[in-house]
Coordinates of C-alpha atoms and ligand atoms in Angstrom, one line a residue:
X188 CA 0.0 0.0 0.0
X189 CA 1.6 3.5 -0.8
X190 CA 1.0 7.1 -0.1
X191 CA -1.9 7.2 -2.5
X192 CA -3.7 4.6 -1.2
X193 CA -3.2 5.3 2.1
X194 CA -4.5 9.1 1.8
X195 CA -7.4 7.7 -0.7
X196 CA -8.9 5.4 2.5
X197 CA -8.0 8.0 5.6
X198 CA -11.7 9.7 5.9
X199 CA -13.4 6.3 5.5
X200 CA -10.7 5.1 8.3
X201 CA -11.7 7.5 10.6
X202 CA -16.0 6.8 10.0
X203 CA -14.6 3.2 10.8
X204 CA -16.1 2.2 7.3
X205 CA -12.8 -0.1 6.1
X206 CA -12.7 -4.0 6.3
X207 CA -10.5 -4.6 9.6
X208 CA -7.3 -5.6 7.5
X209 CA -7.5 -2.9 5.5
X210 CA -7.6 -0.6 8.2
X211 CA -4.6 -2.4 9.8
X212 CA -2.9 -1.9 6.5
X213 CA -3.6 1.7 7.1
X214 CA -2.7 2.1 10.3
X215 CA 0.5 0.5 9.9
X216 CA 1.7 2.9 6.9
X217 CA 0.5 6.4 8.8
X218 CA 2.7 4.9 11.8
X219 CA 5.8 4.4 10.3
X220 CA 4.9 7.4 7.0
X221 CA 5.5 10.9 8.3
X222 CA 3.4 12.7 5.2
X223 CA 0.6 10.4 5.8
X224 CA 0.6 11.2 9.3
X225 CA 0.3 14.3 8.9
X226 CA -2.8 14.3 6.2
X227 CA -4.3 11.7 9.1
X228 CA -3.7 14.6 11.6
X229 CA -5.2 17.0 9.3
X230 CA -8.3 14.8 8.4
X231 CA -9.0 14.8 11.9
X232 CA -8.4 18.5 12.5
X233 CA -11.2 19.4 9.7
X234 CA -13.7 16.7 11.1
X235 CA -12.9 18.5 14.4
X236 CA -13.5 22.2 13.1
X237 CA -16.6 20.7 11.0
X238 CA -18.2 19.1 13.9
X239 CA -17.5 20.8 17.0
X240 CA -16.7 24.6 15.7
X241 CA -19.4 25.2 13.2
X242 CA -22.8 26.2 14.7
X243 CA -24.8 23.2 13.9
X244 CA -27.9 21.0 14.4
X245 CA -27.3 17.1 16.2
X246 CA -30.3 15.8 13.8
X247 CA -28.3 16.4 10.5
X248 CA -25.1 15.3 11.6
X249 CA -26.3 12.3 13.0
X250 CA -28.4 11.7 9.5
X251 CA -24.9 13.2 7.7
X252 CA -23.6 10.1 9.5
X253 CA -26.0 7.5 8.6
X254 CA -25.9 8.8 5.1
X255 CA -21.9 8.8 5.3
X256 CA -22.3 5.3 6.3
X257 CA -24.0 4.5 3.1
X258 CA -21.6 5.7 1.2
X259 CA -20.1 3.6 -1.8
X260 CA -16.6 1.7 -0.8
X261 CA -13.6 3.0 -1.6
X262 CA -12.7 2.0 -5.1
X263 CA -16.3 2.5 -6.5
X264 CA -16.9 5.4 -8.6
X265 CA -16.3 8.4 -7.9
X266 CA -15.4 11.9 -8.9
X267 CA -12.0 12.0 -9.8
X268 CA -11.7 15.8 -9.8
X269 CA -12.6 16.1 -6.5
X270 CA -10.3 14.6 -4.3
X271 CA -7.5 16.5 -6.0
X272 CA -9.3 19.4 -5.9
X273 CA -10.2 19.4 -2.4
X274 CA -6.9 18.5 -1.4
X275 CA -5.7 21.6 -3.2
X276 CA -7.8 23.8 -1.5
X277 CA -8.5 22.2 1.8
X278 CA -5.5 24.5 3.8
X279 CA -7.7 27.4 2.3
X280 CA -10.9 26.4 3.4
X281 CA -9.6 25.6 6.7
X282 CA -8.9 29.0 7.4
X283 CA -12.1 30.2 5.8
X284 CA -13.8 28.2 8.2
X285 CA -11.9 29.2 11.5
X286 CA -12.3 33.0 10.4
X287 CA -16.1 31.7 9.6
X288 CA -16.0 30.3 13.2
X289 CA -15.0 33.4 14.6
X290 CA -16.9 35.9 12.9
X291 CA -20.2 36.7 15.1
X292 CA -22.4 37.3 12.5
X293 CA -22.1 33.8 11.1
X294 CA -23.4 32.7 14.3
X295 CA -26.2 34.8 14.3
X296 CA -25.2 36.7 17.9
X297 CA -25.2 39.8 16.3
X298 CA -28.2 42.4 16.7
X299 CA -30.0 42.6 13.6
X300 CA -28.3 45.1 10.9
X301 CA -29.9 46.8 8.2
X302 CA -30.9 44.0 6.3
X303 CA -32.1 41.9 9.4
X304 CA -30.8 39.1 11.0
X305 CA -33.2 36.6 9.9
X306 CA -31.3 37.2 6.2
X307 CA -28.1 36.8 7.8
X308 CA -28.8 33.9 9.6
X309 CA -29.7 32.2 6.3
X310 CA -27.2 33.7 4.4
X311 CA -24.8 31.8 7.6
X312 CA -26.4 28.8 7.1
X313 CA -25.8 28.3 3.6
X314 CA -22.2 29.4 3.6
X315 CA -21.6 27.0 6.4
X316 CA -23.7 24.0 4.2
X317 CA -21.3 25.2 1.0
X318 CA -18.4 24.7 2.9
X319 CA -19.5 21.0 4.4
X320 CA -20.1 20.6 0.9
X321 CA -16.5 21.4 -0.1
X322 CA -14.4 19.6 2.5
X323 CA -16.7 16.3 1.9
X324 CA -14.4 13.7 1.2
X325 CA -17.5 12.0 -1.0
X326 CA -19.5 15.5 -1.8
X327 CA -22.0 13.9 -4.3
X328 CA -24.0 11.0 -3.8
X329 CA -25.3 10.5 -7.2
X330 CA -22.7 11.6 -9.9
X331 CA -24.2 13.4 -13.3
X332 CA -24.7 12.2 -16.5
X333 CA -27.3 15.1 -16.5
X334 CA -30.0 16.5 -14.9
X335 CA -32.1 13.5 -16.2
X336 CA -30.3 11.4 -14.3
X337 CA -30.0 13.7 -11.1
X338 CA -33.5 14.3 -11.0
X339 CA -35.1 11.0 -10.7
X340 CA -32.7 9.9 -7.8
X341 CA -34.5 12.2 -5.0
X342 CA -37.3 10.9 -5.9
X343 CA -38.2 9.0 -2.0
X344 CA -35.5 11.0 -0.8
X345 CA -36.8 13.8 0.0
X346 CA -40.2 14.8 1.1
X347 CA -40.8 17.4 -1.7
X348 CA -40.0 17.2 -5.0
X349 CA -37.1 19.7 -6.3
X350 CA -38.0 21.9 -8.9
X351 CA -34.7 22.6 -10.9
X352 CA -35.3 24.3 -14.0
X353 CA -31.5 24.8 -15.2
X354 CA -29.9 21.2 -15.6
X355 CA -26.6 22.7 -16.5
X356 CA -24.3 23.7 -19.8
X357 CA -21.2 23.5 -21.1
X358 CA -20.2 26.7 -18.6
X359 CA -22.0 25.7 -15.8
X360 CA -21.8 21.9 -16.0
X361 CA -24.2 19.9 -13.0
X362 CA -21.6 17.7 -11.3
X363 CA -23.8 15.4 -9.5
X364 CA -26.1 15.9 -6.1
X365 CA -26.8 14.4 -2.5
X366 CA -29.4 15.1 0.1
X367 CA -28.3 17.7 2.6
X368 CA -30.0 19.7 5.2
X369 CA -30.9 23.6 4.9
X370 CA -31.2 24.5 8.8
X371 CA -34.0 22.0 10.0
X372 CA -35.3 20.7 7.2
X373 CA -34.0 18.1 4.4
X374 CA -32.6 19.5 1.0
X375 CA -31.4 18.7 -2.1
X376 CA -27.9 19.5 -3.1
X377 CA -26.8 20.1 -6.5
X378 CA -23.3 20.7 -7.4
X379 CA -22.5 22.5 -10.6
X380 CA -19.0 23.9 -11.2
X381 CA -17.4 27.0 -13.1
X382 CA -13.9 26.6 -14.3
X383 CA -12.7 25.6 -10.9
X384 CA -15.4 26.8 -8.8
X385 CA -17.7 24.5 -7.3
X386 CA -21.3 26.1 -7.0
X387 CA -23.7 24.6 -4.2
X388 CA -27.4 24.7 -5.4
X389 CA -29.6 23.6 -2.2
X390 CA -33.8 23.3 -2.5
X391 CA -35.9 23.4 0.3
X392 CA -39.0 23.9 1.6
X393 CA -39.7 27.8 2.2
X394 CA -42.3 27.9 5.2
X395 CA -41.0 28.7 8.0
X396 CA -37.8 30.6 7.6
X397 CA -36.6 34.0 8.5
X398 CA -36.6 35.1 4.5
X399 CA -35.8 38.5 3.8
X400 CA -38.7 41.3 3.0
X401 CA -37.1 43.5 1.3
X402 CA -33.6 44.5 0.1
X403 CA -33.6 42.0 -3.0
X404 CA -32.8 42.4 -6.4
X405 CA -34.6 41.5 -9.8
X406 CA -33.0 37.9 -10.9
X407 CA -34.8 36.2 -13.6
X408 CA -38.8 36.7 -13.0
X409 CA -38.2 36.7 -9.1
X410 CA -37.3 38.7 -6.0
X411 CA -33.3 37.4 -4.9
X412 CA -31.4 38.5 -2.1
X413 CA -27.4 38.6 -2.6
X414 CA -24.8 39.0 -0.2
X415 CA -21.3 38.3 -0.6
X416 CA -19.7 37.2 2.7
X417 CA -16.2 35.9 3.9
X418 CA -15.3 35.7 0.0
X419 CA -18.5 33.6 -0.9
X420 CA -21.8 34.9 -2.5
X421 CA -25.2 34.0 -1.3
X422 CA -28.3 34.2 -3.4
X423 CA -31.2 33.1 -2.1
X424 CA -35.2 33.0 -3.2
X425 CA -38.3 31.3 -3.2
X426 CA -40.5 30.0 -5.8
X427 CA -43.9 28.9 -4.9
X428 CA -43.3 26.4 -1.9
X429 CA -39.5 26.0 -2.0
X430 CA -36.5 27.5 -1.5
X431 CA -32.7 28.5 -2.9
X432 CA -30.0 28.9 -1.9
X433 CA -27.2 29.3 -4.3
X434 CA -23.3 29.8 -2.8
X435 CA -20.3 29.8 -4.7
X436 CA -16.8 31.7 -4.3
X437 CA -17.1 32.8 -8.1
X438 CA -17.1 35.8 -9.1
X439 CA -20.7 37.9 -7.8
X440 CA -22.2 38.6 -11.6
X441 CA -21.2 35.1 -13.0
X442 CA -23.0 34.1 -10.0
X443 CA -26.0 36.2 -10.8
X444 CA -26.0 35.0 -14.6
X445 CA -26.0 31.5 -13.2
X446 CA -28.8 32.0 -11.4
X447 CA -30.6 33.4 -13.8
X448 CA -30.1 30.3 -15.8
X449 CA -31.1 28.5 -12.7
X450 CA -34.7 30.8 -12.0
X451 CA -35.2 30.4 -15.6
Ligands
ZN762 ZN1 2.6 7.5 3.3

């Protein structure tokens, strides 16, 4: 077993998901690798932050578990782009998420500002879901080969159905999606991707959320509400009985194009 393998099993180590010899086999190289020590000390430093430092609800985690347990083997498919990618930005969104951590408004302590702090709590909320999203070892659980495929895989999944009108391009290509939550409620998650900017799409049910009255913008035929925070942009509206909330690190108006696309 090299490096490679080694770094390619580490998360499912740590979830206890390996077959006991292979996870002797691993344990055995990160005790006598130094590099692969070290990624195992970082894996465990961003399941820390991700668990214990984000604000965050025990009901998803616990289902994020149950679903993480479900989660194809090593070896099966998967998206090859993404562990290389997220290994290349992980350091980065480390520190995004300890300056995310520290910032009080993210955690919703802060008096409401202009814009009221029901909008920033949800603006929090799905910055916090993006960036789950991004250090997921195994982000998507249904990979794309298009929105036809995509679609018909919540269905039983979720107890709505998600209305996605823009199943993705040739600039904005859908990646794949998983189910997710959006504060207390089950969502759909769809990942699209510009250049080398993943996008986090989530649906939801509307009712019941702190969405903002005013303050929004004309995107598409409907009222959106963008905020760029801690380098991400947030857009978020409703249509009918659900939900969006669209984050992403990309540039603000390709953001707003894409979800114009998206609102149709
Ligand atoms: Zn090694």
């Amino acid at each position: 077993m090299d490096c490679e393998d080694v770094r390619t099993y580490l998360l499912d180590d740590h979830r206890g998901q390996l077959a006991p010899e292979l996870a002797r086999e691993v344990r055995a190289h990160v005790e006598r690798c130094a590099a692969c020590a070290h990624d195992d000390a970082a894996e465990h430093a961003l399941s820390e932050l991700l668990e214990r430092r984000l604000p965050q609800h025990p009901a998803p985690l616990a289902l994020k578990r149950r679903l993480a347990a479900q989660w194809p083997a090593p070896g099966a498919a998967r998206a090859p782009w993404w562990p290389r990618w997220r290994r290349a930005v992980a350091p980065a969104l480390a520190a995004a998420l300890v300056l995310a951590v520290a910032a009080p408004w993210l955690t919703g302590r802060l008096p409401a500002s202009g814009r009221g702090d029901g909008a920033q709590a949800l603006v929090a909320e799905a910055v916090n879901d993006h960036l789950r999203v991004l250090l997921s070892e195994h982000p998507l659980e249904v990979e794309s080969g298009g929105i036809h495929q995509v679609k018909p895989w919540f269905a039983g999944r979720l107890d709505f159905a998600p209305v996605v009108p823009f199943g993705g391009d040739v600039e904005f290509p859908l990646k794949g999606g998983a189910v997710g939550w959006f504060v207390d409620r089950k969502a759909a998650v769809l990942v699209y991707q510009r250049r080398l900017h993943p996008i986090s799409l989530f649906v939801f049910r509307a009712d019941g959320l702190p969405w903002p009255a005013r303050g929004g913008e004309r995107i598409g035929g409907v009222d959106a509400y963008r905020q760029t925070a801690r380098g991400f942009t947030v857009v978020l509206w409703r249509t009918g009985d659900l939900g969006y909330a669209l984050v992403s690190d990309l540039d603000p108006k390709e953001l707003a194009t894409f979800a114009s696309k998206l609102v149709g």
